[in-house]
PDB file of C-alpha atoms and ligand atoms in Angstrom:
ATOM      1  CA  MET A   1      31.663 -54.942 -23.955  1.00 43.00           C
ATOM      2  CA  ILE A   2      30.248 -53.924 -20.670  1.00 46.00           C
ATOM      3  CA  PRO A   3      33.110 -52.048 -19.126  1.00 48.00           C
ATOM      4  CA  CYS A   4      33.269 -49.978 -22.635  1.00 48.00           C
ATOM      5  CA  ILE A   5      29.217 -48.724 -21.977  1.00 48.00           C
ATOM      6  CA  ASN A   6      30.107 -48.659 -18.405  1.00 54.00           C
ATOM      7  CA  TRP A   7      32.503 -45.668 -19.402  1.00 51.00           C
ATOM      8  CA  LEU A   8      30.590 -44.485 -22.095  1.00 48.00           C
ATOM      9  CA  GLN A   9      27.320 -43.476 -19.849  1.00 54.00           C
ATOM     10  CA  PRO A  10      28.936 -40.774 -18.391  1.00 47.00           C
ATOM     11  CA  PHE A  11      31.010 -39.247 -20.948  1.00 45.00           C
ATOM     12  CA  LEU A  12      27.941 -39.271 -23.240  1.00 43.00           C
ATOM     13  CA  ALA A  13      25.544 -37.366 -20.401  1.00 46.00           C
ATOM     14  CA  LEU A  14      28.418 -34.924 -19.939  1.00 43.00           C
ATOM     15  CA  ILE A  15      27.727 -34.618 -23.497  1.00 42.00           C
ATOM     16  CA  SER A  16      23.880 -34.196 -23.393  1.00 45.00           C
ATOM     17  CA  SER A  17      23.889 -31.864 -20.336  1.00 45.00           C
ATOM     18  CA  THR A  18      26.470 -29.403 -22.291  1.00 44.00           C
ATOM     19  CA  LEU A  19      25.317 -29.401 -25.730  1.00 44.00           C
ATOM     20  CA  LEU A  20      21.222 -28.692 -23.556  1.00 45.00           C
ATOM     21  CA  THR A  21      23.419 -26.085 -21.013  1.00 41.00           C
ATOM     22  CA  ARG A  22      25.724 -24.471 -22.722  1.00 43.00           C
ATOM     23  CA  GLY A  23      24.081 -24.837 -26.846  1.00 43.00           C
ATOM     24  CA  LEU A  24      20.320 -23.867 -27.735  1.00 50.00           C
ATOM     25  CA  ASN A  25      19.149 -23.892 -25.549  1.00 78.00           C
ATOM     26  CA  CYS A  26      20.484 -21.007 -22.832  1.00 92.00           C
ATOM     27  CA  PRO A  27      19.834 -17.214 -23.613  1.00 94.00           C
ATOM     28  CA  SER A  28      22.851 -16.187 -25.480  1.00 91.00           C
ATOM     29  CA  SER A  29      22.619 -13.144 -22.092  1.00 90.00           C
ATOM     30  CA  CYS A  30      22.960 -16.222 -19.288  1.00 96.00           C
ATOM     31  CA  VAL A  31      23.962 -19.242 -17.837  1.00 96.00           C
ATOM     32  CA  CYS A  32      22.649 -22.446 -17.460  1.00 95.00           C
ATOM     33  CA  PRO A  33      23.785 -23.333 -14.507  1.00 95.00           C
ATOM     34  CA  ASP A  34      22.457 -26.476 -14.168  1.00 93.00           C
ATOM     35  CA  HIS A  35      19.187 -28.271 -16.810  1.00 91.00           C
ATOM     36  CA  HIS A  36      16.377 -26.547 -15.047  1.00 94.00           C
ATOM     37  CA  THR A  37      17.905 -23.417 -14.736  1.00 96.00           C
ATOM     38  CA  VAL A  38      18.368 -20.063 -16.172  1.00 97.00           C
ATOM     39  CA  ASP A  39      20.096 -17.632 -14.397  1.00 97.00           C
ATOM     40  CA  CYS A  40      19.823 -14.101 -16.293  1.00 97.00           C
ATOM     41  CA  THR A  41      20.315 -11.624 -13.263  1.00 98.00           C
ATOM     42  CA  GLY A  42      22.253  -8.175 -13.923  1.00 98.00           C
ATOM     43  CA  LYS A  43      22.195  -8.809 -17.655  1.00 97.00           C
ATOM     44  CA  GLY A  44      20.815  -4.811 -18.191  1.00 96.00           C
ATOM     45  CA  LEU A  45      18.188  -7.204 -20.098  1.00 97.00           C
ATOM     46  CA  THR A  46      14.770  -4.729 -21.023  1.00 97.00           C
ATOM     47  CA  ARG A  47      12.780  -7.424 -21.714  1.00 95.00           C
ATOM     48  CA  VAL A  48      12.647 -11.348 -20.350  1.00 94.00           C
ATOM     49  CA  PRO A  49      14.602 -12.855 -23.137  1.00 93.00           C
ATOM     50  CA  ASP A  50      13.311 -14.831 -25.549  1.00 88.00           C
ATOM     51  CA  SER A  51      14.151 -18.910 -26.111  1.00 88.00           C
ATOM     52  CA  ILE A  52      14.246 -19.624 -22.347  1.00 94.00           C
ATOM     53  CA  PRO A  53      13.110 -23.521 -22.868  1.00 94.00           C
ATOM     54  CA  LEU A  54       9.360 -24.019 -21.754  1.00 92.00           C
ATOM     55  CA  ASN A  55      10.917 -26.391 -18.966  1.00 93.00           C
ATOM     56  CA  VAL A  56      12.874 -23.837 -17.097  1.00 95.00           C
ATOM     57  CA  ARG A  57      12.173 -24.310 -12.956  1.00 96.00           C
ATOM     58  CA  ARG A  58      14.706 -21.747 -11.732  1.00 97.00           C
ATOM     59  CA  LEU A  59      14.398 -18.129 -13.457  1.00 97.00           C
ATOM     60  CA  LEU A  60      17.034 -15.912 -12.002  1.00 98.00           C
ATOM     61  CA  LEU A  61      15.678 -11.647 -13.700  1.00 98.00           C
ATOM     62  CA  SER A  62      16.647  -9.867 -10.564  1.00 98.00           C
ATOM     63  CA  ASN A  63      18.008  -6.883 -11.430  1.00 98.00           C
ATOM     64  CA  ASN A  64      17.171  -5.795 -14.903  1.00 98.00           C
ATOM     65  CA  TRP A  65      15.390  -2.933 -16.043  1.00 98.00           C
ATOM     66  CA  ILE A  66      12.065  -5.678 -17.295  1.00 97.00           C
ATOM     67  CA  PRO A  67       8.988  -2.705 -17.609  1.00 97.00           C
ATOM     68  CA  TRP A  68       6.696  -6.138 -18.032  1.00 93.00           C
ATOM     69  CA  ILE A  69       5.832  -9.527 -18.546  1.00 93.00           C
ATOM     70  CA  PRO A  70       3.739 -11.100 -20.976  1.00 90.00           C
ATOM     71  CA  TYR A  71       0.498 -11.861 -19.873  1.00 86.00           C
ATOM     72  CA  ASP A  72       1.204 -15.984 -20.901  1.00 86.00           C
ATOM     73  CA  PHE A  73       4.147 -16.168 -19.277  1.00 90.00           C
ATOM     74  CA  LEU A  74       3.215 -18.565 -16.918  1.00 88.00           C
ATOM     75  CA  VAL A  75       0.878 -20.664 -19.380  1.00 88.00           C
ATOM     76  CA  LEU A  76       4.386 -21.261 -21.128  1.00 90.00           C
ATOM     77  CA  TYR A  77       6.978 -21.779 -18.790  1.00 93.00           C
ATOM     78  CA  SER A  78       4.215 -23.894 -16.776  1.00 91.00           C
ATOM     79  CA  ASP A  79       7.244 -25.547 -14.746  1.00 94.00           C
ATOM     80  CA  LEU A  80       8.329 -22.929 -13.529  1.00 95.00           C
ATOM     81  CA  VAL A  81       8.678 -23.420  -9.612  1.00 96.00           C
ATOM     82  CA  TYR A  82      11.124 -20.029  -8.843  1.00 97.00           C
ATOM     83  CA  LEU A  83      10.604 -16.873 -10.175  1.00 97.00           C
ATOM     84  CA  ASP A  84      13.570 -13.871  -9.067  1.00 98.00           C
ATOM     85  CA  LEU A  85      12.009 -10.683 -10.823  1.00 98.00           C
ATOM     86  CA  ARG A  86      13.805  -8.245  -7.477  1.00 98.00           C
ATOM     87  CA  ASN A  87      14.848  -5.628  -9.178  1.00 98.00           C
ATOM     88  CA  ASN A  88      13.342  -4.131 -12.302  1.00 98.00           C
ATOM     89  CA  SER A  89      10.880  -2.207 -13.695  1.00 97.00           C
ATOM     90  CA  LEU A  90       7.841  -3.227 -13.105  1.00 97.00           C
ATOM     91  CA  SER A  91       4.654  -1.467 -12.830  1.00 96.00           C
ATOM     92  CA  GLN A  92       1.457  -3.775 -13.565  1.00 91.00           C
ATOM     93  CA  LEU A  93       0.895  -6.994 -13.365  1.00 90.00           C
ATOM     94  CA  ASP A  94      -2.001  -7.011 -16.327  1.00 85.00           C
ATOM     95  CA  PRO A  95      -5.286  -9.520 -14.208  1.00 81.00           C
ATOM     96  CA  GLY A  96      -4.658 -12.625 -14.894  1.00 80.00           C
ATOM     97  CA  THR A  97      -0.690 -13.161 -15.724  1.00 84.00           C
ATOM     98  CA  LEU A  98       0.202 -14.491 -12.121  1.00 83.00           C
ATOM     99  CA  SER A  99      -3.502 -16.589 -11.778  1.00 77.00           C
ATOM    100  CA  THR A 100      -1.987 -19.455 -13.712  1.00 74.00           C
ATOM    101  CA  SER A 101       0.768 -20.313 -11.306  1.00 73.00           C
ATOM    102  CA  SER A 102       0.176 -23.817 -10.732  1.00 82.00           C
ATOM    103  CA  ARG A 103       3.738 -24.286  -9.789  1.00 93.00           C
ATOM    104  CA  LEU A 104       4.980 -21.494  -8.428  1.00 94.00           C
ATOM    105  CA  VAL A 105       6.494 -21.538  -4.970  1.00 96.00           C
ATOM    106  CA  PHE A 106       8.651 -18.327  -4.814  1.00 97.00           C
ATOM    107  CA  LEU A 107       8.192 -15.117  -6.103  1.00 96.00           C
ATOM    108  CA  ASP A 108      10.306 -11.852  -6.110  1.00 98.00           C
ATOM    109  CA  LEU A 109       8.619  -8.396  -7.251  1.00 97.00           C
ATOM    110  CA  GLY A 110      10.199  -6.526  -4.218  1.00 98.00           C
ATOM    111  CA  SER A 111      12.446  -3.395  -5.383  1.00 98.00           C
ATOM    112  CA  ASN A 112       9.874  -2.507  -8.400  1.00 98.00           C
ATOM    113  CA  ASN A 113       7.849   0.499  -9.030  1.00 97.00           C
ATOM    114  CA  LEU A 114       4.427  -1.496  -8.795  1.00 97.00           C
ATOM    115  CA  SER A 115       1.617   0.773  -7.680  1.00 97.00           C
ATOM    116  CA  GLU A 116      -1.498  -1.628  -7.103  1.00 95.00           C
ATOM    117  CA  ILE A 117      -2.107  -5.373  -6.048  1.00 94.00           C
ATOM    118  CA  THR A 118      -5.676  -5.959  -7.404  1.00 91.00           C
ATOM    119  CA  SER A 119      -7.648  -8.835  -7.020  1.00 87.00           C
ATOM    120  CA  GLU A 120      -7.251 -10.595  -9.872  1.00 77.00           C
ATOM    121  CA  THR A 121      -3.530 -10.673  -9.446  1.00 85.00           C
ATOM    122  CA  PHE A 122      -2.237 -13.948  -8.065  1.00 86.00           C
ATOM    123  CA  GLY A 123      -5.771 -15.845  -8.309  1.00 82.00           C
ATOM    124  CA  GLU A 124      -5.259 -19.892  -7.655  1.00 81.00           C
ATOM    125  CA  SER A 125      -1.663 -19.478  -7.097  1.00 88.00           C
ATOM    126  CA  ARG A 126      -1.854 -22.821  -4.030  1.00 90.00           C
ATOM    127  CA  SER A 127       1.855 -23.786  -4.293  1.00 94.00           C
ATOM    128  CA  LEU A 128       2.993 -20.372  -3.627  1.00 95.00           C
ATOM    129  CA  ILE A 129       4.894 -20.399   0.116  1.00 97.00           C
ATOM    130  CA  LYS A 130       6.705 -17.070  -0.454  1.00 98.00           C
ATOM    131  CA  LEU A 131       5.484 -14.343  -1.942  1.00 97.00           C
ATOM    132  CA  ARG A 132       7.650 -11.077  -1.704  1.00 98.00           C
ATOM    133  CA  VAL A 133       6.564  -7.498  -2.735  1.00 98.00           C
ATOM    134  CA  GLY A 134       8.385  -5.283  -0.307  1.00 98.00           C
ATOM    135  CA  ASN A 135      10.067  -2.177  -1.059  1.00 98.00           C
ATOM    136  CA  ASN A 136       8.355  -0.660  -4.096  1.00 98.00           C
ATOM    137  CA  PRO A 137       7.906   3.276  -3.414  1.00 98.00           C
ATOM    138  CA  TYR A 138       4.111   3.720  -5.680  1.00 98.00           C
ATOM    139  CA  LEU A 139       2.473   0.879  -3.801  1.00 98.00           C
ATOM    140  CA  HIS A 140      -0.546   2.289  -1.867  1.00 98.00           C
ATOM    141  CA  MET A 141      -3.418  -0.431  -2.990  1.00 96.00           C
ATOM    142  CA  VAL A 142      -3.613  -3.857  -2.386  1.00 96.00           C
ATOM    143  CA  GLY A 143      -7.257  -5.463  -2.734  1.00 94.00           C
ATOM    144  CA  ARG A 144      -9.303  -6.389  -0.357  1.00 93.00           C
ATOM    145  CA  ASP A 145      -8.964 -10.037  -2.262  1.00 91.00           C
ATOM    146  CA  ALA A 146      -5.690  -9.586  -3.677  1.00 91.00           C
ATOM    147  CA  PHE A 147      -3.836 -13.410  -1.362  1.00 92.00           C
ATOM    148  CA  LYS A 148      -7.353 -14.752  -1.573  1.00 89.00           C
ATOM    149  CA  GLY A 149      -6.769 -18.027  -3.000  1.00 88.00           C
ATOM    150  CA  LEU A 150      -2.746 -18.226  -1.570  1.00 93.00           C
ATOM    151  CA  THR A 151      -3.661 -20.883   1.280  1.00 94.00           C
ATOM    152  CA  SER A 152       0.245 -22.279   1.108  1.00 96.00           C
ATOM    153  CA  LEU A 153       1.170 -18.756   1.249  1.00 97.00           C
ATOM    154  CA  ARG A 154       4.233 -19.332   4.378  1.00 98.00           C
ATOM    155  CA  GLU A 155       5.743 -15.948   4.193  1.00 98.00           C
ATOM    156  CA  LEU A 156       4.608 -12.328   2.626  1.00 98.00           C
ATOM    157  CA  GLU A 157       6.282  -9.392   2.742  1.00 98.00           C
ATOM    158  CA  LEU A 158       5.170  -5.367   2.311  1.00 98.00           C
ATOM    159  CA  GLN A 159       7.851  -3.234   4.034  1.00 97.00           C
ATOM    160  CA  ARG A 160       8.959  -0.368   3.040  1.00 97.00           C
ATOM    161  CA  ASN A 161       6.218   0.349   0.510  1.00 98.00           C
ATOM    162  CA  ALA A 162       3.110   3.162   0.180  1.00 98.00           C
ATOM    163  CA  LEU A 163       0.105   1.675   2.590  1.00 98.00           C
ATOM    164  CA  SER A 164      -1.214   3.731   3.899  1.00 97.00           C
ATOM    165  CA  ALA A 165      -4.042   1.163   5.071  1.00 97.00           C
ATOM    166  CA  LEU A 166      -5.207  -2.376   4.535  1.00 97.00           C
ATOM    167  CA  ASP A 167      -8.158  -4.473   4.187  1.00 96.00           C
ATOM    168  CA  VAL A 168      -7.508  -7.068   7.048  1.00 96.00           C
ATOM    169  CA  VAL A 169      -9.738  -9.256   5.078  1.00 95.00           C
ATOM    170  CA  VAL A 170      -6.020  -9.354   2.726  1.00 96.00           C
ATOM    171  CA  LEU A 171      -4.269 -11.405   5.825  1.00 96.00           C
ATOM    172  CA  GLU A 172      -7.399 -13.314   7.140  1.00 95.00           C
ATOM    173  CA  SER A 173      -7.725 -14.697   4.333  1.00 93.00           C
ATOM    174  CA  LEU A 174      -3.868 -16.695   4.647  1.00 96.00           C
ATOM    175  CA  PRO A 175      -3.976 -19.586   6.114  1.00 96.00           C
ATOM    176  CA  SER A 176      -1.060 -20.707   6.436  1.00 97.00           C
ATOM    177  CA  LEU A 177       0.775 -17.761   6.910  1.00 98.00           C
ATOM    178  CA  ARG A 178       4.179 -17.571   9.325  1.00 97.00           C
ATOM    179  CA  MET A 179       6.279 -14.680   8.022  1.00 97.00           C
ATOM    180  CA  LEU A 180       4.871 -11.035   7.799  1.00 97.00           C
ATOM    181  CA  ARG A 181       6.587  -8.311   7.003  1.00 97.00           C
ATOM    182  CA  LEU A 182       4.757  -4.751   6.904  1.00 96.00           C
ATOM    183  CA  GLU A 183       7.216  -1.855   8.527  1.00 95.00           C
ATOM    184  CA  GLY A 184       8.229   1.234   6.199  1.00 95.00           C
ATOM    185  CA  ASN A 185       4.274   1.511   5.450  1.00 96.00           C
ATOM    186  CA  PRO A 186       3.174   4.998   5.805  1.00 96.00           C
ATOM    187  CA  TRP A 187      -0.102   3.757   8.007  1.00 97.00           C
ATOM    188  CA  HIS A 188      -2.556   6.196   9.003  1.00 95.00           C
ATOM    189  CA  CYS A 189      -4.158   5.527  13.252  1.00 91.00           C
ATOM    190  CA  ASN A 190      -7.572   6.044  12.192  1.00 92.00           C
ATOM    191  CA  CYS A 191     -10.328   4.140  12.631  1.00 91.00           C
ATOM    192  CA  HIS A 192     -10.141   1.725   9.461  1.00 90.00           C
ATOM    193  CA  PHE A 193      -7.036   1.405  11.273  1.00 94.00           C
ATOM    194  CA  ALA A 194      -8.205   0.241  13.965  1.00 94.00           C
ATOM    195  CA  LYS A 195      -8.795  -4.234  12.956  1.00 93.00           C
ATOM    196  CA  LEU A 196      -5.535  -3.804  11.521  1.00 95.00           C
ATOM    197  CA  PHE A 197      -4.299  -2.771  14.413  1.00 95.00           C
ATOM    198  CA  VAL A 198      -6.063  -5.814  17.000  1.00 94.00           C
ATOM    199  CA  TRP A 199      -4.954  -8.599  14.510  1.00 96.00           C
ATOM    200  CA  LEU A 200      -1.675  -7.008  14.204  1.00 96.00           C
ATOM    201  CA  SER A 201      -1.390  -7.723  18.088  1.00 94.00           C
ATOM    202  CA  GLU A 202      -3.264 -10.769  18.197  1.00 95.00           C
ATOM    203  CA  ASN A 203      -0.333 -12.441  15.462  1.00 96.00           C
ATOM    204  CA  SER A 204       2.644 -10.183  16.630  1.00 94.00           C
ATOM    205  CA  HIS A 205       4.748 -13.309  16.733  1.00 95.00           C
ATOM    206  CA  LYS A 206       4.003 -13.533  12.835  1.00 97.00           C
ATOM    207  CA  LEU A 207       5.993 -10.621  11.815  1.00 96.00           C
ATOM    208  CA  LEU A 208       9.217 -10.778  11.134  1.00 89.00           C
ATOM    209  CA  LYS A 209      10.413  -8.537  14.210  1.00 87.00           C
ATOM    210  CA  GLY A 210       6.964  -7.503  16.534  1.00 89.00           C
ATOM    211  CA  LEU A 211       5.409  -4.715  16.092  1.00 92.00           C
ATOM    212  CA  GLU A 212       8.775  -3.328  17.251  1.00 88.00           C
ATOM    213  CA  GLY A 213       9.521  -0.885  13.178  1.00 88.00           C
ATOM    214  CA  ILE A 214       6.161  -0.308  12.261  1.00 95.00           C
ATOM    215  CA  GLU A 215       4.573   3.727  13.201  1.00 95.00           C
ATOM    216  CA  CYS A 216       1.531   4.710  11.990  1.00 95.00           C
ATOM    217  CA  SER A 217       0.237   8.703  11.570  1.00 94.00           C
ATOM    218  CA  LEU A 218      -1.733  10.778  13.618  1.00 91.00           C
ATOM    219  CA  PRO A 219      -5.681  11.693  12.112  1.00 87.00           C
ATOM    220  CA  LEU A 220      -4.996  15.156  14.210  1.00 86.00           C
ATOM    221  CA  ASP A 221      -0.780  16.679  13.468  1.00 89.00           C
ATOM    222  CA  GLY A 222       0.586  13.313  11.653  1.00 90.00           C
ATOM    223  CA  ARG A 223       2.489  12.568  14.299  1.00 92.00           C
ATOM    224  CA  ARG A 224       3.915   9.068  13.424  1.00 93.00           C
ATOM    225  CA  VAL A 225       3.408   7.183  16.511  1.00 93.00           C
ATOM    226  CA  PRO A 226       5.310   3.188  16.849  1.00 94.00           C
ATOM    227  CA  LEU A 227       2.701   0.754  17.163  1.00 93.00           C
ATOM    228  CA  SER A 228       4.039  -0.985  20.284  1.00 92.00           C
ATOM    229  CA  LEU A 229       3.171   2.759  22.261  1.00 92.00           C
ATOM    230  CA  LEU A 230      -0.233   1.766  20.961  1.00 92.00           C
ATOM    231  CA  SER A 231      -2.743  -0.366  22.560  1.00 90.00           C
ATOM    232  CA  GLU A 232      -6.422  -1.264  22.068  1.00 88.00           C
ATOM    233  CA  GLU A 233      -7.603   1.795  24.908  1.00 88.00           C
ATOM    234  CA  SER A 234      -5.658   4.233  22.269  1.00 88.00           C
ATOM    235  CA  PHE A 235      -8.821   3.015  19.099  1.00 88.00           C
ATOM    236  CA  ARG A 236     -11.314   3.425  21.977  1.00 87.00           C
ATOM    237  CA  GLU A 237     -12.795   6.417  20.245  1.00 86.00           C
ATOM    238  CA  CYS A 238     -13.848   4.469  17.118  1.00 85.00           C
ATOM    239  CA  ARG A 239     -16.045   1.496  19.052  1.00 76.00           C
ATOM    240  CA  GLY A 240     -19.301   2.898  18.729  1.00 64.00           C
ATOM    241  CA  THR A 241     -18.905   5.826  16.707  1.00 52.00           C
ATOM    242  CA  LEU A 242     -19.867   6.163  13.101  1.00 49.00           C
ATOM    243  CA  THR A 243     -17.964   6.062   9.992  1.00 52.00           C
ATOM    244  CA  LEU A 244     -18.033   8.924   7.337  1.00 51.00           C
ATOM    245  CA  THR A 245     -20.593   6.143   5.452  1.00 51.00           C
ATOM    246  CA  ASP A 246     -22.525   5.809   8.072  1.00 51.00           C
ATOM    247  CA  TYR A 247     -23.117   8.974   8.442  1.00 49.00           C
ATOM    248  CA  LEU A 248     -24.096  10.209   5.304  1.00 53.00           C
ATOM    249  CA  ILE A 249     -26.460   6.962   5.462  1.00 55.00           C
ATOM    250  CA  VAL A 250     -27.910   8.497   8.421  1.00 52.00           C
ATOM    251  CA  ILE A 251     -27.831  12.507   6.985  1.00 54.00           C
ATOM    252  CA  PHE A 252     -29.957  10.520   3.992  1.00 58.00           C
ATOM    253  CA  SER A 253     -32.066   8.591   4.904  1.00 59.00           C
ATOM    254  CA  GLY A 254     -33.061  11.577   7.436  1.00 58.00           C
ATOM    255  CA  ILE A 255     -33.150  13.680   4.685  1.00 61.00           C
ATOM    256  CA  SER A 256     -35.917  11.549   2.428  1.00 66.00           C
ATOM    257  CA  VAL A 257     -37.984  11.123   5.939  1.00 62.00           C
ATOM    258  CA  SER A 258     -38.219  14.900   5.454  1.00 69.00           C
ATOM    259  CA  VAL A 259     -39.762  15.012   2.638  1.00 68.00           C
ATOM    260  CA  ALA A 260     -41.633  12.159   2.435  1.00 70.00           C
ATOM    261  CA  ALA A 261     -43.164  13.705   5.860  1.00 69.00           C
ATOM    262  CA  ILE A 262     -43.319  16.697   3.124  1.00 69.00           C
ATOM    263  CA  ILE A 263     -45.262  14.833   0.017  1.00 71.00           C
ATOM    264  CA  THR A 264     -46.994  13.063   2.668  1.00 71.00           C
ATOM    265  CA  SER A 265     -48.634  16.148   4.697  1.00 74.00           C
ATOM    266  CA  PHE A 266     -49.268  18.633   1.161  1.00 68.00           C
ATOM    267  CA  PHE A 267     -51.283  15.073   0.080  1.00 69.00           C
ATOM    268  CA  LEU A 268     -53.206  14.804   3.128  1.00 75.00           C
ATOM    269  CA  ALA A 269     -54.106  18.572   2.594  1.00 75.00           C
ATOM    270  CA  SER A 270     -54.476  18.768  -0.558  1.00 76.00           C
ATOM    271  CA  THR A 271     -57.421  15.818  -0.409  1.00 70.00           C
ATOM    272  CA  VAL A 272     -58.803  17.260   2.383  1.00 69.00           C
ATOM    273  CA  HIS A 273     -58.870  20.871   0.899  1.00 73.00           C
ATOM    274  CA  CYS A 274     -60.905  18.520  -2.176  1.00 61.00           C
ATOM    275  CA  PHE A 275     -63.024  16.909   0.353  1.00 62.00           C
ATOM    276  CA  GLN A 276     -64.367  20.712   1.564  1.00 74.00           C
ATOM    277  CA  ARG A 277     -64.737  22.253  -2.100  1.00 70.00           C
ATOM    278  CA  LEU A 278     -66.378  19.016  -2.950  1.00 67.00           C
ATOM    279  CA  SER A 279     -68.591  19.188   0.070  1.00 67.00           C
ATOM    280  CA  LYS A 280     -69.402  22.797  -0.467  1.00 63.00           C
ATOM    281  CA  GLY A 281     -70.763  22.393  -4.092  1.00 59.00           C
ATOM    282  CA  SER A 282     -73.384  19.744  -3.155  1.00 56.00           C
ATOM    283  CA  LYS A 283     -74.142  22.145   0.218  1.00 56.00           C
ATOM    284  CA  ALA A 284     -74.801  25.021  -2.898  1.00 56.00           C
ATOM    285  CA  ASP A 285     -76.299  21.882  -5.757  1.00 56.00           C
ATOM    286  CA  GLU A 286     -78.599  20.966  -2.195  1.00 53.00           C
ATOM    287  CA  GLU A 287     -79.867  24.578  -1.785  1.00 52.00           C
ATOM    288  CA  GLU A 288     -80.482  25.515  -5.416  1.00 53.00           C
ATOM    289  CA  GLY A 289     -82.608  22.020  -5.263  1.00 49.00           C
ATOM    290  CA  ASN A 290     -84.277  23.393  -2.402  1.00 52.00           C
ATOM    291  CA  ASP A 291     -84.933  26.815  -3.744  1.00 50.00           C
TER     292      ASP A 291
HETATM  293  C1  NAG B 301      19.197  -2.654  -8.771  1.00 51.18           C
HETATM  294  O1  NAG B 301      19.559  -2.868 -10.748  1.00 51.18           O
HETATM  295  C2  NAG B 301      20.351  -2.201 -10.825  1.00 51.18           C
HETATM  296  C3  NAG B 301      20.739  -2.465 -12.934  1.00 51.18           C
HETATM  297  O2  NAG B 301      21.033  -3.483 -12.519  1.00 51.18           O
HETATM  298  C4  NAG B 301      22.195  -2.762 -10.157  1.00 51.18           C
HETATM  299  O3  NAG B 301      22.913  -1.423 -10.642  1.00 51.18           O
HETATM  300  C5  NAG B 301      21.752  -1.977  -8.759  1.00 51.18           C
HETATM  301  O4  NAG B 301      22.654  -2.320  -8.121  1.00 51.18           O
HETATM  302  C6  NAG B 301      20.637  -3.229  -8.267  1.00 51.18           C
HETATM  303  N1  NAG B 301      20.160  -2.587  -6.860  1.00 51.18           N
HETATM  304  C7  NAG B 301      20.310  -3.674  -5.864  1.00 51.18           C
HETATM  305  C8  NAG B 301      20.121  -2.884  -4.610  1.00 51.18           C
HETATM  306  O5  NAG B 301      20.728  -4.609  -6.070  1.00 51.18           O
HETATM  307  C1  NAG B 302       6.983   4.407 -11.163  1.00 51.18           C
HETATM  308  O1  NAG B 302       5.419   4.846 -10.897  1.00 51.18           O
HETATM  309  C2  NAG B 302       5.377   6.508 -10.798  1.00 51.18           C
HETATM  310  C3  NAG B 302       3.381   6.443 -10.537  1.00 51.18           C
HETATM  311  O2  NAG B 302       2.829   5.440 -10.949  1.00 51.18           O
HETATM  312  C4  NAG B 302       5.602   7.131 -11.969  1.00 51.18           C
HETATM  313  O3  NAG B 302       5.616   8.642 -11.945  1.00 51.18           O
HETATM  314  C5  NAG B 302       7.237   6.570 -11.823  1.00 51.18           C
HETATM  315  O4  NAG B 302       7.309   7.687 -13.601  1.00 51.18           O
HETATM  316  C6  NAG B 302       7.315   5.109 -12.908  1.00 51.18           C
HETATM  317  N1  NAG B 302       8.726   5.481 -12.386  1.00 51.18           N
HETATM  318  C7  NAG B 302       9.868   4.209 -13.142  1.00 51.18           C
HETATM  319  C8  NAG B 302      11.219   4.718 -12.876  1.00 51.18           C
HETATM  320  O5  NAG B 302       8.579   3.935 -14.177  1.00 51.18           O
END
């Protein structure tokens, strides 16, 4: 009896795993090599397939034409650890779509058509370790708090996008960062860039090839200069100089002061004038009274 059960066990396991992976639980155009993996790579999909098993952990959707992810996607697939959406047509991430991903460790959004990463995109995805958002040729804006809750993030790819500026706070808020890619972006070497430059110089060991391959264009003639040729001295004009906002504040407060001065002197002049007339009037009264 016992040897019989021993013999049956692997047989039953084989049958059930075959049923689970080949049967009802695998989307028709995908393959499911094990219990937790759904592989739909390069199947010409134009949307996320239905009937993905809810307990999926690795979901491979790269090389398709998927233009958006439903906003409740990660609420539904809350066991997801690995999500590959590389080389799709994503142009926008609804705020909060990825913020509920409590288990997600790896996320590839490279080679899509994203134009912005806003501050609410990732929320508190504390498990995320690798985030790839390179090769999005229209990606020109990363919000100041975009990666704020990503306390475990070690690898961040933002190479070959359309970034001309990046608030250094975005990088400063990543305590676990070990590897960063920023090359191939059209950075502007202006005073706003100066802070990022200082951070990059101090953290060049985190950059895949150091400062090599990162260039910025000069404000005057747009000529591109490799960062490795610049030093903090190159930005010395920015030290103590005023930004446009500062200038506006100075000009505006100048104008307000002048306006206030004009109003005050006008008020004083009228008061004086008024008193003069009053005193003249009372003198005339006195004279009349004397007569
Ligand atoms: C991106 O996906 C398309 C569509 O499947 C494919 O033809 C192309 O080769 C992929 N590109 C890369 C770089 O993998
Ligand atoms: C990519 O985004 C840009 C601007 O955001 C848009 O003009 C273009 O049509 C998009 N391309 C595709 C293939 O969706």
